[in-house]
Short mmCIF file of C-alpha atoms and ligand atoms in Angstrom, two decimals:
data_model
loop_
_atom_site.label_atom_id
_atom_site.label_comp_id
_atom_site.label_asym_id
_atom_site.label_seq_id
_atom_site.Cartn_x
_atom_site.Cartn_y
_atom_site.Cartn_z
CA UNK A 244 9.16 -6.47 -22.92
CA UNK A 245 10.34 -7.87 -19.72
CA UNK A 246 8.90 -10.08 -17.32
CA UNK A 247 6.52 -8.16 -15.01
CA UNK A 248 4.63 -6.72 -18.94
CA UNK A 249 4.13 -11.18 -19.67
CA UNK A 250 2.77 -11.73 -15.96
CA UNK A 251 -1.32 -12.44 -16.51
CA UNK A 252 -1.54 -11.88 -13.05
CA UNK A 253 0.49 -8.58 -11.03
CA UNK A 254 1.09 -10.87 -8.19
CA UNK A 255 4.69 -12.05 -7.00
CA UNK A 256 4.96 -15.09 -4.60
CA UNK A 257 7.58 -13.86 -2.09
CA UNK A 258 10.66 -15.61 -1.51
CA UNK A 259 10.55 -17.06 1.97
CA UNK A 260 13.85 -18.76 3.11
CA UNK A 261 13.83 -20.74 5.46
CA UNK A 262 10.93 -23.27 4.94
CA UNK A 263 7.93 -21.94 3.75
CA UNK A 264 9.48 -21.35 -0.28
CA UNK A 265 9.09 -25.18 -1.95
CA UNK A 266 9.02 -25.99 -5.77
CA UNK A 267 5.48 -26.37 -4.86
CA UNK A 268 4.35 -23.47 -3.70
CA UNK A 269 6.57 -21.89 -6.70
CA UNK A 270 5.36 -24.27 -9.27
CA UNK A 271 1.49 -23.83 -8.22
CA UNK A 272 1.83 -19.82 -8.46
CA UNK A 273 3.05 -20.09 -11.76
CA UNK A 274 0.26 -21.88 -12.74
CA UNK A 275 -2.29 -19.47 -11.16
CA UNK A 276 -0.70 -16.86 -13.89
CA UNK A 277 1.53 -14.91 -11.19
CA UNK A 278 5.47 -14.96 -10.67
CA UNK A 279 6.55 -17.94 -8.35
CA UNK A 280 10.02 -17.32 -6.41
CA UNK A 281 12.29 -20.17 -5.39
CA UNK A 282 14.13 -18.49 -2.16
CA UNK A 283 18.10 -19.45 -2.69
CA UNK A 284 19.26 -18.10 0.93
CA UNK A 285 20.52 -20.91 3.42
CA UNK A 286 20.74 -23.14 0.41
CA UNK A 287 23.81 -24.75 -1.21
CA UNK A 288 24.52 -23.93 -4.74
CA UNK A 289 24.00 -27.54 -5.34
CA UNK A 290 20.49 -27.49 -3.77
CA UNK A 291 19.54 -24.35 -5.43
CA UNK A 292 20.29 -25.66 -8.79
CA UNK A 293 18.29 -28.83 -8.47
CA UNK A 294 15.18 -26.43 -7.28
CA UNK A 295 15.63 -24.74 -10.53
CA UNK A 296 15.65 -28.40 -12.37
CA UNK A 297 12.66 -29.29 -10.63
CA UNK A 298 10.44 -25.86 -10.81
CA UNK A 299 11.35 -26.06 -14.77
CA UNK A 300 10.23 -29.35 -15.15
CA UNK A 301 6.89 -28.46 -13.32
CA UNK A 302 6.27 -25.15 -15.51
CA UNK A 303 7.09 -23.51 -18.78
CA UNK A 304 6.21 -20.35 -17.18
CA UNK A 305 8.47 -17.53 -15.96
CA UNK A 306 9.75 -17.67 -12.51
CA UNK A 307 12.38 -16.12 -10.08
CA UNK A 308 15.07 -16.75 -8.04
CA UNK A 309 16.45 -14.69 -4.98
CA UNK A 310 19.93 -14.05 -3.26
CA UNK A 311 20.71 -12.69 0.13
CA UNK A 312 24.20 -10.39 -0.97
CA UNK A 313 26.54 -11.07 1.76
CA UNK A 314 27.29 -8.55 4.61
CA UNK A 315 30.47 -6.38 4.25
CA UNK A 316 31.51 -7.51 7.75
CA UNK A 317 30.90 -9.54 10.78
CA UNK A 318 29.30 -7.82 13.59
CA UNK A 319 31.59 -7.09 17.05
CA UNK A 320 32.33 -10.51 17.76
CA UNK A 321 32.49 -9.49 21.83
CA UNK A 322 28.97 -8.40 21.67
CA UNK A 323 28.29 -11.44 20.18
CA UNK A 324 29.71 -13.68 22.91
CA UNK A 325 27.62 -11.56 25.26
CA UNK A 326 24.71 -12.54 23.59
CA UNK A 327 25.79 -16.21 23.82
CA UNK A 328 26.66 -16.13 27.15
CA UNK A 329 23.28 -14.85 28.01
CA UNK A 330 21.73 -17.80 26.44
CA UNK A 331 23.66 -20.05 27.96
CA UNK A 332 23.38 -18.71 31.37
CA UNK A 333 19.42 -19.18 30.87
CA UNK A 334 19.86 -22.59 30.03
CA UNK A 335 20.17 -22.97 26.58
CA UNK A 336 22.97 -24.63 24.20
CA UNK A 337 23.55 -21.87 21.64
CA UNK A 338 24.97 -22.51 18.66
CA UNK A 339 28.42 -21.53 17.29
CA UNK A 340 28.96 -17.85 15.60
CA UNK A 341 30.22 -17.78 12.47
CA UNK A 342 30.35 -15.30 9.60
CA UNK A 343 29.52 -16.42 5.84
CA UNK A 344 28.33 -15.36 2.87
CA UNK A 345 25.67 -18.04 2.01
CA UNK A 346 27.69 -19.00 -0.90
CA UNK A 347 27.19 -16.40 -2.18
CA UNK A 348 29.62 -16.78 -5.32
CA UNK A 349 28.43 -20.70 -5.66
CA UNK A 350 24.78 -19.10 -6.22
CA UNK A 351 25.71 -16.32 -8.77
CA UNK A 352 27.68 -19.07 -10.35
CA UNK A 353 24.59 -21.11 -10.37
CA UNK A 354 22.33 -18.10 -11.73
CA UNK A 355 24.47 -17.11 -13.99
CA UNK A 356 24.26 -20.63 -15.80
CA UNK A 357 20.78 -21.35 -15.26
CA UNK A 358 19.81 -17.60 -16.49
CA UNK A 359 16.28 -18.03 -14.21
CA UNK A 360 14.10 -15.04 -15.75
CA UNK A 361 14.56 -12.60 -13.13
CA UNK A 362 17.10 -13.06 -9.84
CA UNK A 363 16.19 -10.54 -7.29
CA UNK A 364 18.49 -9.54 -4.32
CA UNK A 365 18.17 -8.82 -0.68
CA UNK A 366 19.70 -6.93 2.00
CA UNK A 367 22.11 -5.10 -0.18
CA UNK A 368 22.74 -4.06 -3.56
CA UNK A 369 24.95 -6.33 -5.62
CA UNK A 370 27.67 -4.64 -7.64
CA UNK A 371 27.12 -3.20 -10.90
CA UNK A 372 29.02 -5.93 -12.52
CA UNK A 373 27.24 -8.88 -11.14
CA UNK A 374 23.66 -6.90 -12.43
CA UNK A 375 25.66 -6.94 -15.51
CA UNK A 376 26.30 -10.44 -15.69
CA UNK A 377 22.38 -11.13 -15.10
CA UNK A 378 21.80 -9.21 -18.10
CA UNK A 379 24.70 -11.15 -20.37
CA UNK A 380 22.96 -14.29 -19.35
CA UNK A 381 19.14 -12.89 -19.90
CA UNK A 382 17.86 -12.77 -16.41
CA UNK A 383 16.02 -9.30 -15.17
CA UNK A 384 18.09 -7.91 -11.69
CA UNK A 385 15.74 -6.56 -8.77
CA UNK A 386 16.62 -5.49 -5.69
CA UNK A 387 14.61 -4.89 -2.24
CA UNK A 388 14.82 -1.31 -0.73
CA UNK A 389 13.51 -0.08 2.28
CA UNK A 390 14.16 3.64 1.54
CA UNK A 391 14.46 6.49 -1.11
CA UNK A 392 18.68 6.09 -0.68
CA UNK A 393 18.73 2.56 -1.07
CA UNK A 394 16.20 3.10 -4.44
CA UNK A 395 18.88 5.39 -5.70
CA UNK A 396 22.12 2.96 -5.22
CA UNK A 397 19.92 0.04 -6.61
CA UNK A 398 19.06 2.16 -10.12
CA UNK A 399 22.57 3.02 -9.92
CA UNK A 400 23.73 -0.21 -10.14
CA UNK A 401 21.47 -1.32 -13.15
CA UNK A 402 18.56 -2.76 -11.36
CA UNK A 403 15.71 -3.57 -13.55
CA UNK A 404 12.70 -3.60 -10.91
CA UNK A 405 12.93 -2.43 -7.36
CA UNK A 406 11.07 -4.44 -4.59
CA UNK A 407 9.87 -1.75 -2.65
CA UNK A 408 9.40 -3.04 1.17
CA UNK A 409 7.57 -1.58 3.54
CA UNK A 410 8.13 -1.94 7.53
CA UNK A 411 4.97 -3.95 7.72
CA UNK A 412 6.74 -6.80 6.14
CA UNK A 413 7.37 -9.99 7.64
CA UNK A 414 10.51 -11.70 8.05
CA UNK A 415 13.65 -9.85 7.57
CA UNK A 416 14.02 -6.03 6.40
CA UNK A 417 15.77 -6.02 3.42
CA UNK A 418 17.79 -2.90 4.09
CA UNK A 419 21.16 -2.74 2.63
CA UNK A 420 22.73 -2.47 6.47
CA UNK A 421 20.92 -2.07 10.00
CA UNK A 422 21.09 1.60 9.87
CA UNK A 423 20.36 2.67 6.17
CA UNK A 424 16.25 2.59 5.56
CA UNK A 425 14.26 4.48 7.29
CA UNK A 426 10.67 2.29 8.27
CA UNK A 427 8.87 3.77 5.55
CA UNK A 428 4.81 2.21 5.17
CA UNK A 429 4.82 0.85 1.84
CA UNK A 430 2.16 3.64 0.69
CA UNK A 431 5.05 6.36 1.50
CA UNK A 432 7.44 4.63 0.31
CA UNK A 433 6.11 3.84 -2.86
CA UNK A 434 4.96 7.56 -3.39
CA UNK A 435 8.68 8.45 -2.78
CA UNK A 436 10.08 6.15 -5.19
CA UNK A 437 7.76 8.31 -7.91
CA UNK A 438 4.35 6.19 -7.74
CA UNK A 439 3.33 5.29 -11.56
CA UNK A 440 6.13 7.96 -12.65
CA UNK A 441 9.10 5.72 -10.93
CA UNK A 442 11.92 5.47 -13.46
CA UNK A 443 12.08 2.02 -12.81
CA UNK A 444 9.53 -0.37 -12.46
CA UNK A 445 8.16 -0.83 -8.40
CA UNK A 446 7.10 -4.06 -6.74
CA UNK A 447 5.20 -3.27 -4.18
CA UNK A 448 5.76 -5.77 -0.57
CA UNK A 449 4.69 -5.66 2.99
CA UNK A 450 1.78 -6.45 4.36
CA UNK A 451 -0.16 -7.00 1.19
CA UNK A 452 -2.94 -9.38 2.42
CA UNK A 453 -6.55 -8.88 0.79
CA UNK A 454 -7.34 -8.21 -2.88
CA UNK A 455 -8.17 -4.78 -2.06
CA UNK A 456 -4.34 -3.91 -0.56
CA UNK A 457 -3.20 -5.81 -3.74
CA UNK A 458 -5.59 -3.13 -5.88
CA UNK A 459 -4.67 0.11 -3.44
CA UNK A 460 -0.87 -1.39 -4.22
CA UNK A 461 -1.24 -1.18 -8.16
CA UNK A 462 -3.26 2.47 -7.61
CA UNK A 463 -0.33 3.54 -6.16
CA UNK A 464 2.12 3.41 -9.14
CA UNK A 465 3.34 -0.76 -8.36
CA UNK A 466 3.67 -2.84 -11.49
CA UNK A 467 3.18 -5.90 -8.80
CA UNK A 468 2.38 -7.17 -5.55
CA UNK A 469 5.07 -9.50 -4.13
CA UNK A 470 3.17 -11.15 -0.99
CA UNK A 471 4.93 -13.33 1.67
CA UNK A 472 2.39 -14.25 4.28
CA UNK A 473 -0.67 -14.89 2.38
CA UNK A 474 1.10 -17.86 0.82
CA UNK A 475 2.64 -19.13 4.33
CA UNK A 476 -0.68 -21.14 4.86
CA UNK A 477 -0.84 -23.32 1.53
CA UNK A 478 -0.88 -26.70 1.80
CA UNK A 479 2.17 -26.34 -1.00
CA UNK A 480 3.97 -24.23 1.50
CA UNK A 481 7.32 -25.91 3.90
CA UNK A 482 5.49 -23.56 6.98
CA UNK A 483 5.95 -25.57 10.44
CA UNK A 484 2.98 -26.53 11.92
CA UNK A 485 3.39 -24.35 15.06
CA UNK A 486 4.12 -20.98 12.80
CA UNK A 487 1.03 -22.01 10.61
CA UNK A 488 -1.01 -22.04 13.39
CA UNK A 489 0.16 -19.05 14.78
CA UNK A 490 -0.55 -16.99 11.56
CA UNK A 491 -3.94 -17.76 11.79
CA UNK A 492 -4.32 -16.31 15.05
CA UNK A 493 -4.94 -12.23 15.77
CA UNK A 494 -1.46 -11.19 17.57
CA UNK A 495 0.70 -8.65 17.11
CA UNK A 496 3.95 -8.07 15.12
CA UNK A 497 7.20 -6.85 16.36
CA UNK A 498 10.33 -6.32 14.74
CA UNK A 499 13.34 -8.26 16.34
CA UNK A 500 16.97 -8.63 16.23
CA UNK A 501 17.00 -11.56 18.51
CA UNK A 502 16.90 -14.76 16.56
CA UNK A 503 19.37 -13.85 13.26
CA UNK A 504 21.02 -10.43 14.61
CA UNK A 505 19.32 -8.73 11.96
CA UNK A 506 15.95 -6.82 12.43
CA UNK A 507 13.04 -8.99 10.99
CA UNK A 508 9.05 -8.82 11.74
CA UNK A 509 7.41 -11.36 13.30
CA UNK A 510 4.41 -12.63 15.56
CA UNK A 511 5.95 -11.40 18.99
CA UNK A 512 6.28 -13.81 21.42
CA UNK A 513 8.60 -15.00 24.35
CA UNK A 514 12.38 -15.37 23.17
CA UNK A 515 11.96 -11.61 21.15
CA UNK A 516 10.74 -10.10 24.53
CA UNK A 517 13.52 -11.55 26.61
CA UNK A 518 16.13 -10.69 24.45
CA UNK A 519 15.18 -6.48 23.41
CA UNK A 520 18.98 -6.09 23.31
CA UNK A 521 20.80 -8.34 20.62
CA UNK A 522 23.71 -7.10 18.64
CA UNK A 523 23.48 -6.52 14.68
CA UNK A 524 25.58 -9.67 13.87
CA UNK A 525 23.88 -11.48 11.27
CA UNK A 526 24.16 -14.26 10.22
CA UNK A 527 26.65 -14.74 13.40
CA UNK A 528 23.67 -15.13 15.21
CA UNK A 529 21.64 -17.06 12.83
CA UNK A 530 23.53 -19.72 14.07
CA UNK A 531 23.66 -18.97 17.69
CA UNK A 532 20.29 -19.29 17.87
CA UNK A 533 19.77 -22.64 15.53
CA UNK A 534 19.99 -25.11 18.32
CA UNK A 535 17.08 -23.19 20.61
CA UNK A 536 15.22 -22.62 17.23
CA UNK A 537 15.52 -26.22 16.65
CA UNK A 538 14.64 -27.57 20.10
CA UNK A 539 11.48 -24.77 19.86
CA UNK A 540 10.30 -26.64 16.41
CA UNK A 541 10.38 -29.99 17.83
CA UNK A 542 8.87 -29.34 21.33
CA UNK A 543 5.87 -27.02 19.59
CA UNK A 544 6.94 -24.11 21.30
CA UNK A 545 5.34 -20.96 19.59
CA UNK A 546 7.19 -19.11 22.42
CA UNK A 547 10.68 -20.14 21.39
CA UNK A 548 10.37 -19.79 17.40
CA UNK A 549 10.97 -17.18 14.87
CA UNK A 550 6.90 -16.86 13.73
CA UNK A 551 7.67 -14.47 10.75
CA UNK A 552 4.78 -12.76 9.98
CA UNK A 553 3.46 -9.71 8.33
CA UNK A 554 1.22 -7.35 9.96
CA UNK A 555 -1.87 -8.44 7.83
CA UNK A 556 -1.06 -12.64 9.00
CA UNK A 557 -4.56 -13.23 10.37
CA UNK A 558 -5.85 -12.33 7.11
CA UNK A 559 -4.31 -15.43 5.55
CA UNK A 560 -6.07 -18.41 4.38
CA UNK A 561 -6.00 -21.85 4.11
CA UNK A 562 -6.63 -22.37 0.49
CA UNK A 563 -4.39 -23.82 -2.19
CA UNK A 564 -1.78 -21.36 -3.68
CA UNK A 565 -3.65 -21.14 -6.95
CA UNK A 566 -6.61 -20.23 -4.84
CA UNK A 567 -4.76 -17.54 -2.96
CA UNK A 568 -3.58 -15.90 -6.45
CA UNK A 569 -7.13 -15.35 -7.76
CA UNK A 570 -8.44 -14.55 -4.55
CA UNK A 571 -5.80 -11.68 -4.36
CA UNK A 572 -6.43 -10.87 -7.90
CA UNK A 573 -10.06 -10.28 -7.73
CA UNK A 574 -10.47 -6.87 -7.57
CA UNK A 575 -7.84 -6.50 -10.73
CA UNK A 576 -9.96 -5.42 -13.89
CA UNK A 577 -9.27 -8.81 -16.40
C1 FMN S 895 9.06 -16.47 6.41
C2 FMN S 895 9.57 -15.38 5.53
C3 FMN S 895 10.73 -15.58 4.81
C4 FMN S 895 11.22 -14.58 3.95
N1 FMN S 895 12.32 -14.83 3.21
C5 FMN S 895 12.74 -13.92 2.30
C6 FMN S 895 13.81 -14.23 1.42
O1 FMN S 895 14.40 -15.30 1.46
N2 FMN S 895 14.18 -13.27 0.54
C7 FMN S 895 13.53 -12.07 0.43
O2 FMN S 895 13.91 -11.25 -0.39
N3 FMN S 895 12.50 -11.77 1.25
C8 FMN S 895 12.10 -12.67 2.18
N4 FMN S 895 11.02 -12.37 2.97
C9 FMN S 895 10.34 -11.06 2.81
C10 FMN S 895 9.38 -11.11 1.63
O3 FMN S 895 10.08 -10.97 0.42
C11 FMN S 895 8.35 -9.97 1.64
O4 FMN S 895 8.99 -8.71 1.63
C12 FMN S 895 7.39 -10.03 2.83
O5 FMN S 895 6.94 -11.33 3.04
C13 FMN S 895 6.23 -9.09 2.54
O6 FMN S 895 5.39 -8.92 3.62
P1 FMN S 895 4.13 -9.89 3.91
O7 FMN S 895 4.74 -11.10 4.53
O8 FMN S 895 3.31 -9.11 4.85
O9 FMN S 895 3.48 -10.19 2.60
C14 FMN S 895 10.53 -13.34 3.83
C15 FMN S 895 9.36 -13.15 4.57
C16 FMN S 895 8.86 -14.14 5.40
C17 FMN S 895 7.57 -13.90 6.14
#
């Protein structure tokens, strides 16, 4: 019996780096019933481990914890110094590129003796041996795909759940490199991983904003729904003020390279349409970027920010998290 057969509730709290993923918005989910995520990428190890400390001491329940796997290799660091100089000749103080793993072996350390329930992975599949290693210590391995190839690698490996994502996600794809996926809808995707006949279990993600998407989701062969944006507006959440706002707001989504150097889906806006052209460097460019992204934050500028967003973000309320979960939920027979 594993983790996604105890869940009362089919609904995963998405792991959403970068601010919006607190203890408290993990802590609250678990107490709705549904899986609560703590979101370990541009964390320390140290920092990571005292999230576990704290989401343990708020809940007995089961909860997850997910790693970004490092990229194979930087991205062509002339490109990248293009991309700086552009930024710089409009005025801006980028950052300084740099290539790193998010500590990566610091967090698998910190997994590995913490032995959270489940540890899922994005963009890329973790070798066998580290899935392994999850399993010695009692914690369930998923991994995101974006496409029937990346589905096959991941089972391969030993993955016990795959988070199926669809393009309408927001924030970053979680395809194992910029050119394997394919943009598959989450439906299509889901019927091409074998629907309610999948050899593994599916987690459904992307877009997944009313209880009805949540109940077309499980129709469609998902054990779960693992929704990102519909949590972004809790009061538990870490979401800025200016990307709160903007969720709330009808706008459309694109999907950009220009902020992290890795394609990613959010409310489009200013900085993604003046830069259509930025290299696949991530995270080189993660950190380009940080100063502007900073400066943005403080001076309220929607314009300037990286408003990740799925395509169903106007649908999102302003409710508590436990709220949100049996909202969702409601069209689930008990
Ligand atoms: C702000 C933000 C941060 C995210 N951070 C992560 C992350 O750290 N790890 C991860 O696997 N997915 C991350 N995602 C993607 C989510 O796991 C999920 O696939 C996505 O939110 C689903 O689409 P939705 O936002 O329309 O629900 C993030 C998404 C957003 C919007």
């Amino acid at each position: 019996v594993g983790v996604l057969d105890r869940l009362r509730v089919p609904i995963v709290q998405a792991p959403l780096a970068g601010g919006p993923s607190t203890v408290e918005l993990a802590a609250a989910v678990c107490g709705a019933g549904a899986l609560g995520f703590l979101a370990a990428g541009m964390r320390t190890p140290e920092e990571l481990a005292e999230e576990i400390a704290a989401l343990r001491a708020a809940t007995d329940a089961d909860f997850g914890v997910n790693l970004f796997v490092p990229a194979p290799a930087p991205g062509d660091p002339a490109e990248v110094s293009r991309y700086a100089r552009q930024l710089r000749d409009a005025g801006a103080e980028p950052g300084e590129p740099r290539f790193e793993d998010d500590a990566w072996k610091g967090k698998v350390e910190v997994v590995l003796a913490e032995r959270p329930p489940v540890v899922s992975f994005t963009f890329g599949c973790p070798p066998a041996d580290v899935i392994r290693a999850m399993h010695e210590a009692g914690s369930e391995a998923w991994v995101t795909v974006t496409s029937p190839e990346e589905a096959e690698r991941a089972r391969e490996a030993g993955a016990d759940a795959l988070v199926a994502q669809g393009i309408e996600a927001g924030g970053h794809r979680g395809a194992f490199s910029e050119d394997s996926g394919g943009d598959f809808g989450l439906l299509a995707l889901l019927a091409l991983l074998g629907g309610p006949d999948s050899p593994v279990a599916l987690v459904a993600t992307g877009g997944i904003s009313t209880p009805a998407t949540v109940a077309a989701v499980i129709a469609a062969g998902a054990r779960a729904a693992q929704v990102g944006t519909a949590f972004m507006r809790c009061p538990e959440a870490g979401t800025k003020a200016v990307h709160r706002d903007a969720l709330a707001d009808p706008a459309p989504t694109a999907v950009t390279r220009a902020f992290t150097g890795r394609r990613a889906r959010g409310i489009r806006n200013r900085f993604m349409d003046e830069h259509p052209d930025a290299p696949t460097a991530y995270p080189e460019l993660l950190h380009v970027t940080a100063p502007l992204r900073a400066r943005a934050a403080r001076e309220g500028d929607a314009g300037g920010l990286n408003l990740w967003a799925g395509q169903g973000h106007e649908l999102s309320r302003e409710a508590p998290a436990a709220e949100v979960v049996a909202w969702l939920a409601e069209r689930l027979g008990a």
